[in-house]
Short mmCIF file of C-alpha atoms in Angstrom, two decimals:
data_model
loop_
_atom_site.label_atom_id
_atom_site.label_comp_id
_atom_site.label_asym_id
_atom_site.label_seq_id
_atom_site.Cartn_x
_atom_site.Cartn_y
_atom_site.Cartn_z
CA MET A 1 -6.70 -5.40 4.66
CA ARG A 2 -8.07 -1.88 5.02
CA ALA A 3 -7.09 -1.66 1.36
CA SER A 4 -10.21 -3.69 0.58
CA TYR A 5 -12.04 -0.36 0.94
CA THR A 6 -9.67 1.65 -1.27
CA ALA A 7 -9.68 -1.09 -3.90
CA GLY A 8 -12.99 0.51 -4.88
CA VAL A 9 -11.07 3.66 -5.81
CA VAL A 10 -8.66 1.74 -8.05
CA VAL A 11 -11.53 -0.06 -9.80
CA THR A 12 -13.44 3.19 -10.34
CA LEU A 13 -10.40 4.96 -11.81
CA LEU A 14 -9.84 2.05 -14.19
CA GLU A 15 -13.51 1.85 -15.18
CA GLU A 16 -13.48 5.54 -16.03
CA GLY A 17 -10.19 5.45 -17.92
CA ILE A 18 -8.53 7.95 -15.57
CA GLU A 19 -4.75 7.69 -15.79
CA PHE A 20 -1.75 9.35 -14.17
CA ALA A 21 1.78 9.80 -15.44
CA ASP A 22 3.18 8.87 -12.02
CA VAL A 23 1.67 6.41 -9.56
CA TYR A 24 2.99 6.17 -6.00
CA GLY A 25 2.26 3.23 -3.73
CA ILE A 26 3.57 2.23 -0.34
CA SER A 27 2.78 -0.68 1.99
CA ALA A 28 -0.56 -2.19 0.85
CA GLY A 29 -0.78 0.73 -1.58
CA SER A 30 2.10 -0.79 -3.56
CA SER A 31 -0.26 -3.58 -4.64
CA HIS A 32 -2.86 -0.99 -5.62
CA ALA A 33 -0.21 0.83 -7.65
CA GLY A 34 0.83 -2.34 -9.49
CA ASN A 35 -2.75 -3.34 -10.23
CA PHE A 36 -3.57 0.18 -11.41
CA VAL A 37 -0.60 0.32 -13.80
CA SER A 38 -1.48 -3.15 -15.12
CA ARG A 39 -5.06 -1.87 -15.64
CA ASP A 40 -6.53 -4.93 -13.96
CA LYS A 41 -9.91 -4.21 -12.35
CA TRP A 42 -10.47 -7.83 -11.36
CA ARG A 43 -7.12 -8.13 -9.61
CA ALA A 44 -7.51 -4.77 -7.86
CA ARG A 45 -10.53 -6.14 -6.01
CA ALA A 46 -9.47 -9.78 -5.68
CA SER A 47 -6.12 -8.87 -4.13
CA PHE A 48 -7.87 -7.68 -0.96
CA VAL A 49 -11.15 -9.59 -1.03
CA GLU A 50 -11.78 -12.99 -2.68
CA PHE A 51 -8.12 -14.03 -2.75
CA PHE A 52 -8.10 -14.52 1.00
CA GLU A 53 -10.51 -17.42 0.65
CA THR A 54 -7.49 -19.24 -0.80
CA PRO A 55 -6.20 -21.87 1.68
CA GLY A 56 -2.80 -21.01 3.11
CA ALA A 57 -2.81 -17.35 2.05
CA ALA A 58 -3.16 -16.02 5.58
CA GLY A 59 -4.12 -16.87 9.14
CA TRP A 60 -2.76 -17.82 12.53
CA GLY A 61 -2.06 -21.38 11.39
CA GLY A 62 0.57 -20.12 8.97
CA PHE A 63 1.92 -17.78 11.63
CA LEU A 64 2.50 -20.70 14.01
CA LEU A 65 4.22 -22.64 11.21
CA GLY A 66 6.64 -19.76 10.63
CA ARG A 67 5.18 -18.53 7.33
CA GLY A 68 3.78 -15.36 8.89
CA TYR A 69 0.16 -14.33 9.48
CA PHE A 70 0.22 -13.28 5.81
CA ASN A 71 2.07 -15.88 3.74
CA ALA A 72 4.04 -13.28 1.80
CA GLU A 73 6.03 -15.72 -0.31
CA TYR A 74 2.84 -17.28 -1.64
CA ILE A 75 0.86 -14.03 -1.91
CA TYR A 76 3.50 -12.08 -3.84
CA ASN A 77 5.84 -14.58 -5.47
CA LYS A 78 3.61 -17.51 -6.43
CA ALA A 79 -0.03 -16.41 -6.66
CA CYS A 80 0.93 -13.86 -9.35
CA LEU A 81 2.01 -16.57 -11.81
CA PRO A 82 -0.12 -17.71 -14.78
CA GLY A 83 -2.69 -20.28 -13.72
CA GLU A 84 -2.39 -19.39 -10.04
CA ALA A 85 -4.97 -17.69 -7.81
CA LEU A 86 -3.98 -14.08 -8.57
CA PRO A 87 -2.25 -13.92 -11.99
CA PHE A 88 -0.62 -10.60 -12.82
CA ASP A 89 -0.60 -9.04 -16.31
CA PHE A 90 3.04 -8.03 -16.48
CA GLY A 91 2.84 -7.33 -20.19
CA THR A 92 0.25 -4.57 -19.73
CA PHE A 93 2.17 -3.27 -16.71
CA THR A 94 5.34 -2.95 -18.80
CA GLU A 95 3.62 -1.40 -21.81
CA ASN A 96 1.77 1.23 -19.77
CA PRO A 97 3.82 4.45 -20.04
CA ALA A 98 2.91 5.40 -16.46
CA ARG A 99 5.81 5.47 -14.02
CA ILE A 100 5.49 3.65 -10.70
CA HIS A 101 7.17 4.40 -7.38
CA ILE A 102 7.34 1.93 -4.48
CA GLU A 103 9.22 2.49 -1.21
CA ALA A 104 10.45 0.17 1.55
CA TYR A 105 12.75 0.27 4.59
CA GLU A 106 16.13 -1.44 4.54
CA ARG A 107 16.31 -3.19 7.90
CA ASP A 108 20.04 -3.41 8.51
CA THR A 109 21.12 0.00 7.21
CA GLY A 110 18.10 2.10 8.21
CA ARG A 111 17.93 3.41 4.64
CA SER A 112 14.70 4.08 2.76
CA VAL A 113 14.70 2.79 -0.81
CA CYS A 114 12.36 3.91 -3.60
CA TRP A 115 12.09 1.77 -6.74
CA GLY A 116 10.73 2.52 -10.19
CA LYS A 117 10.13 0.58 -13.40
CA ASP A 118 13.85 0.50 -14.15
CA ASP A 119 14.15 -1.80 -11.13
CA MET A 120 11.31 -4.03 -12.35
CA LYS A 121 12.62 -5.82 -15.42
CA THR A 122 10.73 -9.00 -14.51
CA MET A 123 7.47 -9.72 -12.71
CA GLN A 124 9.39 -11.13 -9.76
CA ASP A 125 11.39 -7.89 -9.55
CA LEU A 126 8.10 -6.03 -9.17
CA MET A 127 6.62 -8.54 -6.75
CA ASN A 128 9.71 -8.58 -4.54
CA ARG A 129 9.46 -4.82 -4.20
CA ALA A 130 5.72 -4.78 -3.55
CA ARG A 131 6.26 -7.51 -0.96
CA ALA A 132 9.10 -5.56 0.64
CA SER A 133 7.00 -2.41 0.88
CA SER A 134 4.14 -4.41 2.42
CA THR A 135 6.10 -6.47 4.96
CA MET A 136 4.38 -5.68 8.24
CA PRO A 137 6.84 -6.29 11.10
CA VAL A 138 5.92 -9.37 13.16
CA PHE A 139 2.96 -10.36 10.94
CA MET A 140 5.06 -11.08 7.84
CA ARG A 141 8.48 -12.62 7.30
CA PRO A 142 11.02 -10.08 6.01
CA ILE A 143 12.15 -10.49 2.42
CA GLU A 144 15.79 -10.50 1.35
CA PHE A 145 17.04 -9.80 -2.15
CA ASP A 146 20.07 -8.09 -3.69
CA GLY A 147 21.84 -8.63 -0.37
CA HIS A 148 19.43 -6.60 1.75
CA VAL A 149 16.50 -7.33 4.08
CA TYR A 150 13.45 -5.10 3.70
CA LEU A 151 10.47 -4.11 5.83
CA ASP A 152 7.22 -2.20 5.38
CA GLY A 153 7.33 1.22 3.76
CA GLY A 154 5.20 2.45 6.65
CA ILE A 155 8.40 2.88 8.67
CA SER A 156 10.44 4.34 5.80
CA ASP A 157 11.21 8.04 5.48
CA SER A 158 7.79 8.56 3.87
CA ARG A 159 6.03 6.95 6.89
CA GLY A 160 3.38 5.36 4.68
CA ILE A 161 2.50 8.28 2.37
CA LEU A 162 4.72 9.15 -0.61
CA LEU A 163 3.82 12.83 -0.66
CA GLU A 164 7.39 14.11 -0.29
CA ARG A 165 8.57 11.82 -3.09
CA ALA A 166 5.91 13.21 -5.43
CA LYS A 167 6.91 16.76 -4.47
CA LYS A 168 10.54 15.99 -5.28
CA ASP A 169 9.37 14.83 -8.71
CA GLY A 170 8.00 18.32 -9.30
CA TYR A 171 4.31 17.84 -8.53
CA LYS A 172 2.32 20.59 -6.84
CA LYS A 173 -1.14 19.01 -7.07
CA PHE A 174 -1.99 15.55 -5.79
CA PHE A 175 -4.69 12.89 -5.95
CA ILE A 176 -4.30 11.08 -2.62
CA VAL A 177 -5.97 7.88 -1.42
CA LEU A 178 -5.93 7.25 2.34
CA THR A 179 -7.19 4.29 4.35
CA GLN A 180 -8.16 6.26 7.46
CA PRO A 181 -11.19 8.55 7.90
CA ALA A 182 -11.10 12.33 8.13
CA GLY A 183 -9.61 13.60 11.38
CA TYR A 184 -7.67 10.42 12.10
CA ARG A 185 -4.35 10.83 13.85
CA LYS A 186 -2.04 8.06 14.99
CA THR A 187 -1.24 7.81 18.70
CA SER A 188 2.00 6.76 20.33
CA SER A 189 2.52 3.12 21.26
CA LYS A 190 1.22 2.02 24.64
CA HIS A 191 3.77 -0.81 24.81
CA PRO A 192 7.20 0.52 23.76
CA ALA A 193 9.08 -2.11 25.75
CA PHE A 194 7.22 -4.87 23.91
CA ILE A 195 8.07 -3.37 20.52
CA LYS A 196 11.74 -3.06 21.47
CA ALA A 197 11.75 -6.69 22.57
CA LEU A 198 10.14 -7.83 19.31
CA CYS A 199 12.69 -5.94 17.24
CA GLY A 200 15.61 -7.37 19.22
CA ARG A 201 18.96 -6.14 18.01
CA HIS A 202 17.36 -4.10 15.23
CA LYS A 203 17.04 -1.00 17.39
CA ASN A 204 16.60 1.26 14.38
CA VAL A 205 13.41 -0.61 13.46
CA ALA A 206 12.02 -0.20 16.98
CA GLU A 207 12.83 3.52 16.91
CA ARG A 208 11.07 3.93 13.57
CA MET A 209 7.98 2.14 14.82
CA LEU A 210 7.87 4.13 18.06
CA GLU A 211 8.36 7.53 16.42
CA ARG A 212 6.24 6.91 13.36
CA HIS A 213 3.07 8.51 14.73
CA GLY A 214 4.61 11.99 14.93
CA TYR A 215 5.92 12.00 11.36
CA TYR A 216 2.78 10.37 9.99
CA ASN A 217 0.53 12.92 11.66
CA ALA A 218 2.65 15.77 10.29
CA ILE A 219 2.10 14.42 6.76
CA LEU A 220 -1.65 14.26 7.40
CA ASP A 221 -1.58 17.89 8.58
CA GLU A 222 0.19 18.83 5.34
CA ILE A 223 -2.38 16.94 3.28
CA ASP A 224 -5.18 18.79 5.05
CA ALA A 225 -3.51 22.09 4.19
CA LEU A 226 -3.01 21.10 0.54
CA GLU A 227 -6.65 20.11 0.29
CA LYS A 228 -7.82 23.36 1.86
CA ASP A 229 -5.77 25.32 -0.69
CA GLY A 230 -7.20 23.32 -3.59
CA ASN A 231 -3.95 21.50 -4.33
CA ALA A 232 -5.05 18.03 -3.27
CA CYS A 233 -8.05 15.82 -3.91
CA VAL A 234 -8.18 13.37 -1.02
CA PHE A 235 -10.17 10.17 -0.71
CA ARG A 236 -10.84 9.23 2.91
CA PRO A 237 -13.05 6.30 3.95
CA ARG A 238 -16.28 7.40 5.59
CA VAL A 239 -16.25 4.21 7.62
CA MET A 240 -13.71 1.41 7.91
CA LEU A 241 -14.96 -2.07 8.75
CA ALA A 242 -11.65 -3.90 8.34
CA LYS A 243 -8.50 -3.96 10.43
CA ASN A 244 -5.04 -4.69 9.06
CA THR A 245 -5.48 -8.38 9.85
CA THR A 246 -9.18 -8.90 8.98
CA LEU A 247 -9.83 -12.09 6.98
CA ASP A 248 -13.61 -12.39 7.41
CA MET A 249 -14.94 -12.57 3.85
CA GLY A 250 -18.25 -10.94 4.74
CA ILE A 251 -16.47 -7.92 6.21
CA LEU A 252 -14.02 -7.64 3.30
CA LYS A 253 -16.80 -7.78 0.69
CA GLU A 254 -18.88 -5.19 2.53
CA ASN A 255 -15.81 -2.99 3.03
CA TYR A 256 -15.09 -3.10 -0.70
CA ALA A 257 -18.72 -2.34 -1.57
CA LEU A 258 -18.70 0.71 0.69
CA GLY A 259 -15.45 1.96 -0.81
CA TYR A 260 -16.66 1.45 -4.36
CA ALA A 261 -19.96 3.22 -3.66
CA GLN A 262 -18.13 6.17 -2.10
CA ALA A 263 -15.72 6.34 -5.04
CA ARG A 264 -18.60 6.49 -7.52
CA GLU A 265 -20.21 9.28 -5.49
CA GLU A 266 -16.99 11.30 -5.46
CA LEU A 267 -16.12 10.70 -9.11
CA SER A 268 -17.50 14.01 -10.39
CA ALA A 269 -15.45 15.92 -7.80
CA TRP A 270 -12.35 14.00 -8.88
CA ARG A 271 -12.96 14.98 -12.50
CA ASP A 272 -13.42 18.63 -11.56
CA PHE A 273 -10.12 18.59 -9.66
CA LEU A 274 -8.20 16.79 -12.41
CA ARG A 275 -9.42 19.26 -15.02
CA THR A 276 -7.95 22.25 -13.16
#
């Protein structure tokens, strides 16, 4: 739900007609990527703000009933349909020439999988992959399709930031949107035994979760260096009111407003960077 802040970036880019040939999204960022490619300003905001007023979308009640704290099946596979709470414009998504890249972690093999438009022939193909990339362990039920079970891209090889993937595609300059403020670094888990117990026989998942902070911090160090050298334009929240699990509508609306205001303030700097 920290993406309620960065939704303001997506809306600003769309309002200003700023486009990219390649759009990379992972975890909650996969929804941002889909909404950006479908050029849907309303959905970019609603996906992380007003939508969570919808009964049954999220909460501890659903968690106790086995649907997960976030009801992923409803959020990704039903709400996107015409006439539902969060309809998705798959026609515009398909017609947009921009390429999209979404990554998730294959639970049983330990393999990271990155999907593009060729893997998204239908809206449900796209939604399954966005859901897979966003499946927070414990808080969301894993999704299975094509014979594999998938978990959040935050524990994939990219550790939540698809910088290396973009580099492999030949890019040397990057527009990067983060959901943590400047100077943030992830710390190691204080309860490794608890995480191992939660993951059960999936020891590879526990290992990924426990080692993630080191790899993630290394990527942040690289981003800092790219920015210093003028090869990255980085959006970092000045303040973050929401946590991953925040559902308070007042907080989400204020978080979005702060992100949108910051995006508008930084717009001229973005344009200067994108012109170089």
